[in-house]
mmCIF file of C-alpha atoms in Angstrom:
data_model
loop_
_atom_site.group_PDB
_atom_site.id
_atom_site.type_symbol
_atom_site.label_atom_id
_atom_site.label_comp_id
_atom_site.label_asym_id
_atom_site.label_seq_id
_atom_site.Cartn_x
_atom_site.Cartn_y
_atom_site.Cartn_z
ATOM 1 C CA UNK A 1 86.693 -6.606 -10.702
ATOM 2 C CA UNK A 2 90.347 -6.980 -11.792
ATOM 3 C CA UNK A 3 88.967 -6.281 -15.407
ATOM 4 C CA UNK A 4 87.476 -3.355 -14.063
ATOM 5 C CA UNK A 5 91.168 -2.181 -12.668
ATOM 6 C CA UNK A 6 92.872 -3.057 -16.009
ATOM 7 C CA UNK A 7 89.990 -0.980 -17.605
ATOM 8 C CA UNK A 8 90.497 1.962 -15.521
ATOM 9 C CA UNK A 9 94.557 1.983 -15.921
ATOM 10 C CA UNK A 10 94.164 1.724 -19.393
ATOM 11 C CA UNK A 11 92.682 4.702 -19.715
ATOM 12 C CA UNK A 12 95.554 6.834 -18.640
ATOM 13 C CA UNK A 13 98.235 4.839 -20.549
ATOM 14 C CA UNK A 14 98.860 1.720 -22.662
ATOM 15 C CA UNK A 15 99.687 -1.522 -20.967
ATOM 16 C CA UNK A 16 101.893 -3.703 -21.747
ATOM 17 C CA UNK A 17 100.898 -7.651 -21.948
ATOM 18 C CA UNK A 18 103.149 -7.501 -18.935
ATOM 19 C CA UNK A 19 102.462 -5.251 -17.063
ATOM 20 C CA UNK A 20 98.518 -5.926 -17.506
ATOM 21 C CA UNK A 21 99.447 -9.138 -16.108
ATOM 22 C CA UNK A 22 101.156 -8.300 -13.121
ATOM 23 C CA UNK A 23 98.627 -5.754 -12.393
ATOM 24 C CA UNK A 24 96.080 -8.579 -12.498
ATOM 25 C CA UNK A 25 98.001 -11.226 -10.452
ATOM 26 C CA UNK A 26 99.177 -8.681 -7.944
ATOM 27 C CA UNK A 27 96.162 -6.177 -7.441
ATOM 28 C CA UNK A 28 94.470 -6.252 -3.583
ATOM 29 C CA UNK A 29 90.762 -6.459 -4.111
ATOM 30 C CA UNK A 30 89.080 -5.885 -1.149
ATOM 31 C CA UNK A 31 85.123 -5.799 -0.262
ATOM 32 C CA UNK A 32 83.714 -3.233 2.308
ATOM 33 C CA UNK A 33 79.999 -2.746 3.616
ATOM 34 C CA UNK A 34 77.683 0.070 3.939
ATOM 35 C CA UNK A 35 78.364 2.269 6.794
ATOM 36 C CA UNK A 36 82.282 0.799 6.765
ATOM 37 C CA UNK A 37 84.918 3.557 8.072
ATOM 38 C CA UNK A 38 88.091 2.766 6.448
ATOM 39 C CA UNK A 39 89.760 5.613 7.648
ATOM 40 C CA UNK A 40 89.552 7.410 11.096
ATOM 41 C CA UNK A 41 90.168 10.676 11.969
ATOM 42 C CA UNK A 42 94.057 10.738 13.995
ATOM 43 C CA UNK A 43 95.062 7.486 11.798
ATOM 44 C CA UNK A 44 97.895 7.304 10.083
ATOM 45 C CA UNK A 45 96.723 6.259 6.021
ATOM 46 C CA UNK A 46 98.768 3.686 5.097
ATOM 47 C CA UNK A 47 96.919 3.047 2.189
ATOM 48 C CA UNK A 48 95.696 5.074 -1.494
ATOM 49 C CA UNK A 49 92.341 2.978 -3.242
ATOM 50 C CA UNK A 50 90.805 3.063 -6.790
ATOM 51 C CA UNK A 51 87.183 2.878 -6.401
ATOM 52 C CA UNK A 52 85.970 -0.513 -8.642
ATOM 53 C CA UNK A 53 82.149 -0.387 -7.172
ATOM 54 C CA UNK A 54 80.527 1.613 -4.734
ATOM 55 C CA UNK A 55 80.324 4.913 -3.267
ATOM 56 C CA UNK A 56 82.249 6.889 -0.185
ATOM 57 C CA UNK A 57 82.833 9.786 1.152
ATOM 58 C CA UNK A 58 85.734 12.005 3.205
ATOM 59 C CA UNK A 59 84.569 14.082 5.979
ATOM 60 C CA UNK A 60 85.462 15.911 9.104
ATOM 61 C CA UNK A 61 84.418 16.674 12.094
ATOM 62 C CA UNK A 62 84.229 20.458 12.867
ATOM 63 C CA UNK A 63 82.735 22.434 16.135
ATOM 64 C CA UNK A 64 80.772 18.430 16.495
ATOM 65 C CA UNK A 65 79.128 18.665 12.721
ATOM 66 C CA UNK A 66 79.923 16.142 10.073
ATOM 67 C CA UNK A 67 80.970 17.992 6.848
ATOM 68 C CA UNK A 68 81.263 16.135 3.749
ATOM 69 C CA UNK A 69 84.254 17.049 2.148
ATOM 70 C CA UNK A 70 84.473 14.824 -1.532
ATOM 71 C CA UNK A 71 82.373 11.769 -2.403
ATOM 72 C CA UNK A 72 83.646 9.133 -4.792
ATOM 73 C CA UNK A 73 82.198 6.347 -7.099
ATOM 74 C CA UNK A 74 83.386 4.451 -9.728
ATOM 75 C CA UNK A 75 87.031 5.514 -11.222
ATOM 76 C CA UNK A 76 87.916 7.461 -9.466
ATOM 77 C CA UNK A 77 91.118 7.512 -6.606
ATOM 78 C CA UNK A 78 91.230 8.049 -3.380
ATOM 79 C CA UNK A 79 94.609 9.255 -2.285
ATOM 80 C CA UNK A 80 94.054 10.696 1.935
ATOM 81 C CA UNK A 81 95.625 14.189 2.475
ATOM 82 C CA UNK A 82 98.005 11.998 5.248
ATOM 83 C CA UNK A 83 98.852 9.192 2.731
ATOM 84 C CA UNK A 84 102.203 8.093 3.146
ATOM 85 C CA UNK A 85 103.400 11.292 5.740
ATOM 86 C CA UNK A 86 103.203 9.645 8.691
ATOM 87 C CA UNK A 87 100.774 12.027 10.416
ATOM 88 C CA UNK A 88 97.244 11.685 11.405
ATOM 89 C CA UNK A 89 94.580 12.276 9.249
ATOM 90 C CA UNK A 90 92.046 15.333 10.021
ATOM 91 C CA UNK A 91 89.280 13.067 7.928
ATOM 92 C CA UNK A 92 86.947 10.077 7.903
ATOM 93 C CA UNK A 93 86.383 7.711 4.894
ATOM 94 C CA UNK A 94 83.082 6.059 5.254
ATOM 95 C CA UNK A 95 81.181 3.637 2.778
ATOM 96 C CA UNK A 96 77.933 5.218 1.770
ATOM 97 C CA UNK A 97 77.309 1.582 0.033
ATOM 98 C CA UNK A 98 78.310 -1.782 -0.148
ATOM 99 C CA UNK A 99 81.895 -1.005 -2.003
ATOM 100 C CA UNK A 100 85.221 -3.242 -3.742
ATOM 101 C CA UNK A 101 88.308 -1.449 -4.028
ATOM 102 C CA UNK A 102 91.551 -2.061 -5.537
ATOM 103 C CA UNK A 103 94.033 -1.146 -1.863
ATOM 104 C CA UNK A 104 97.466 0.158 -2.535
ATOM 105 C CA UNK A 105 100.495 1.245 -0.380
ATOM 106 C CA UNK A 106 103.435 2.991 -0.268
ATOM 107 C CA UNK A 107 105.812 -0.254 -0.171
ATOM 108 C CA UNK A 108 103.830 -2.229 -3.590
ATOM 109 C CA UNK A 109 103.901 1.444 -5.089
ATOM 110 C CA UNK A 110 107.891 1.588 -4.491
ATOM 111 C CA UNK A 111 108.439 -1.799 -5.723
ATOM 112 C CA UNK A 112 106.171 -1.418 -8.843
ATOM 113 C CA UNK A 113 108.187 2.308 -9.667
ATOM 114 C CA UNK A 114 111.724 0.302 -9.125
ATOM 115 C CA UNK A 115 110.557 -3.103 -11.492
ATOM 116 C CA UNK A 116 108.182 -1.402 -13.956
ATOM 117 C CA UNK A 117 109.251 2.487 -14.808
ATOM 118 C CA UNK A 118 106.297 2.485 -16.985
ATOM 119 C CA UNK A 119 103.819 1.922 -13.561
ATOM 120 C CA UNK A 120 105.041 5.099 -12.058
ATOM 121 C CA UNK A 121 104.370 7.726 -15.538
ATOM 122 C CA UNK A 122 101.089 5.791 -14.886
ATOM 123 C CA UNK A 123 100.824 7.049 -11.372
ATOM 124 C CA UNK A 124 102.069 10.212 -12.120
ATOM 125 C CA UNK A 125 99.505 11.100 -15.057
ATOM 126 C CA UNK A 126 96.883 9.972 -12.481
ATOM 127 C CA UNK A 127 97.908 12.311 -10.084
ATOM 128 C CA UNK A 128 97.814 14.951 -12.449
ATOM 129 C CA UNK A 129 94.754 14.313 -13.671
ATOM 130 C CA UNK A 130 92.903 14.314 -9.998
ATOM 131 C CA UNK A 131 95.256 17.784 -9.286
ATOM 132 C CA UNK A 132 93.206 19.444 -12.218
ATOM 133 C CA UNK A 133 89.732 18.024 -10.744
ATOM 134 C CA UNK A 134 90.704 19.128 -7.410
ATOM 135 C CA UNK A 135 91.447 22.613 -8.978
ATOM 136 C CA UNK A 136 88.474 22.778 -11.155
ATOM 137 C CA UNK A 137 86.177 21.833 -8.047
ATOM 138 C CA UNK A 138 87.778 24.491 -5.890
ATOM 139 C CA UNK A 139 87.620 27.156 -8.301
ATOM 140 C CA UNK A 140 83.482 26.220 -8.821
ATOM 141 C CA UNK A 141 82.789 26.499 -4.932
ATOM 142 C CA UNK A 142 84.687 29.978 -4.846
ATOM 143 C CA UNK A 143 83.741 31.648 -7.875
ATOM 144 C CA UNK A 144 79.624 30.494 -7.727
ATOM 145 C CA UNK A 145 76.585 31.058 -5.967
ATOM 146 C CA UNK A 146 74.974 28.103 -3.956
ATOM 147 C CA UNK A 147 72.469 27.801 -6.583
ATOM 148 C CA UNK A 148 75.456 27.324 -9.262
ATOM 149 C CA UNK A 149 77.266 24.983 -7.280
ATOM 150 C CA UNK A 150 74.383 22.438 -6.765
ATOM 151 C CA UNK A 151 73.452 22.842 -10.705
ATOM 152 C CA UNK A 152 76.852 22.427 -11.541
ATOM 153 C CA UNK A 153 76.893 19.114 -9.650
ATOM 154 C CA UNK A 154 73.516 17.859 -10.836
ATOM 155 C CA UNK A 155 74.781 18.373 -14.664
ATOM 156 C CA UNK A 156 78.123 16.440 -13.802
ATOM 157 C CA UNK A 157 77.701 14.124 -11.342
ATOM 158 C CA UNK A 158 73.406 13.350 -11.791
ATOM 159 C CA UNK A 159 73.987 9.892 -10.237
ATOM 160 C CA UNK A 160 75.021 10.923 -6.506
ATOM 161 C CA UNK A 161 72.038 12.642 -6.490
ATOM 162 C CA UNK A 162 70.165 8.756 -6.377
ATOM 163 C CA UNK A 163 73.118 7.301 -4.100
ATOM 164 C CA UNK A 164 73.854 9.505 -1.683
ATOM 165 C CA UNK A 165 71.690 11.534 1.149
ATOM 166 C CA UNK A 166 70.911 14.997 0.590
ATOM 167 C CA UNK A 167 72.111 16.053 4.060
ATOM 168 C CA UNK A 168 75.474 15.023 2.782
ATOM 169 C CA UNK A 169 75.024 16.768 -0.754
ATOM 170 C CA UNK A 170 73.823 19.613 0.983
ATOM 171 C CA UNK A 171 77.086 19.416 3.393
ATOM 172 C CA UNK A 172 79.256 19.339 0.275
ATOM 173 C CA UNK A 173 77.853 22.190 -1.496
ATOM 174 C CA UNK A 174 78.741 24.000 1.798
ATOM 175 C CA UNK A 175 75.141 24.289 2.275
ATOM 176 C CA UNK A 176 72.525 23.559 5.332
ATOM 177 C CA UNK A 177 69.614 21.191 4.033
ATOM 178 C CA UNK A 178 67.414 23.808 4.534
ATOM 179 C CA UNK A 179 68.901 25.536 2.083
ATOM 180 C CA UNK A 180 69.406 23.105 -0.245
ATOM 181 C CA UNK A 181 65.934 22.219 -0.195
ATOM 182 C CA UNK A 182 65.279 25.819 -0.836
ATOM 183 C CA UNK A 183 67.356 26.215 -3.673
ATOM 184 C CA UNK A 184 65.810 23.051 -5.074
ATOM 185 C CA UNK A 185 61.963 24.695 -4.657
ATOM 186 C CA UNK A 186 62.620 27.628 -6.317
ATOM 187 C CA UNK A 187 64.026 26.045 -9.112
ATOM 188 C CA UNK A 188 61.000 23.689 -9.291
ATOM 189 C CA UNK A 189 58.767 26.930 -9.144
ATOM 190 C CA UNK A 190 60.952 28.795 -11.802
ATOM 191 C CA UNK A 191 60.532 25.834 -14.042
ATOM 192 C CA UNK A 192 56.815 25.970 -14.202
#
């Protein structure tokens, strides 16, 4: 799984031999199970995670409903809104499956920056990168119908649609799974 780490980094930014190798010796692998929350709603998040295997997902509580509010596989970061602000988070972050994730925190993150300037462009490009997802996503659930949104995510992200429940796709869209399941039957029927 370290591999899988290096591989991921190096996608944002050539590694040195160096730093390749402390990243290996010093990254914090850790394994969760299905139906693991690693993040409570009113905890403090004092930690940020790269997702090696598995799949999660952030929600909230509102009015007593669960609503799904991102889901994450492979690749991709999870930084909590709360990370490293000292205030309690509004979310949950809940293993959908059996998961391994490379755990970071404030304190390695400082000491990395400080030792290796080269870590924290790395960090920074990262962070840019998810901004422009988070913007992209945002825009598609203002600017498009229901029916747009789930297509949208069926053409881009086909494999939650095997890995995660529809209640919680449907909760994502925005949507009740009765209308999800709607939206999905009349695109069956127009298809015929």
């Amino acid at each position: 799984m370290k591999n899988e780490l290096l591989k991921y980094l190096s996608e944002h930014i050539s590694l040195s031999e160096e730093i390749s190798e402390l990243i290996h010796k010093s990254s914090n692998i850790r394994h969760y199970k299905k139906g693991d929350i690693i993040l409570e709603e009113n905890s403090i998040a004092e930690e940020s995670f790269l997702v090696l295997k598995g799949c999660l997902r952030s929600y909230l509580i509102k009015d007593g409903e669960e609503m799904t509010v991102d889901l994450y596989t492979e690749g991709q970061p999870i930084i909590p809104n709360n990370y490293s602000k000292k205030v309690s988070s509004g979310h949950y972050l809940q293993c959908l499956e059996d998961c391994t994730l490379n755990v970071s925190s404030e304190e390695y993150e400082a000491k990395m920056f400080k030792k290796y300037p080269q870590f924290e462009s790395l960090c920074r490009i990262i962070g840019e990168v998810m901004m422009e997802k988070q913007k992209e996503l945002f825009l598609n659930y203002k600017l498009t119908s229901p029916q747009d949104r789930y297509l949208h995510l069926l053409e881009t992200r086909p494999d939650l649609f095997q890995r995660v429940a529809q209640y919680h796709i449907a909760s994502y869209l925005g949507l009740s799974p009765q209308s999800l399941s709607r939206i999905r039957n009349r695109l069956v029927k127009n298809s015929k």
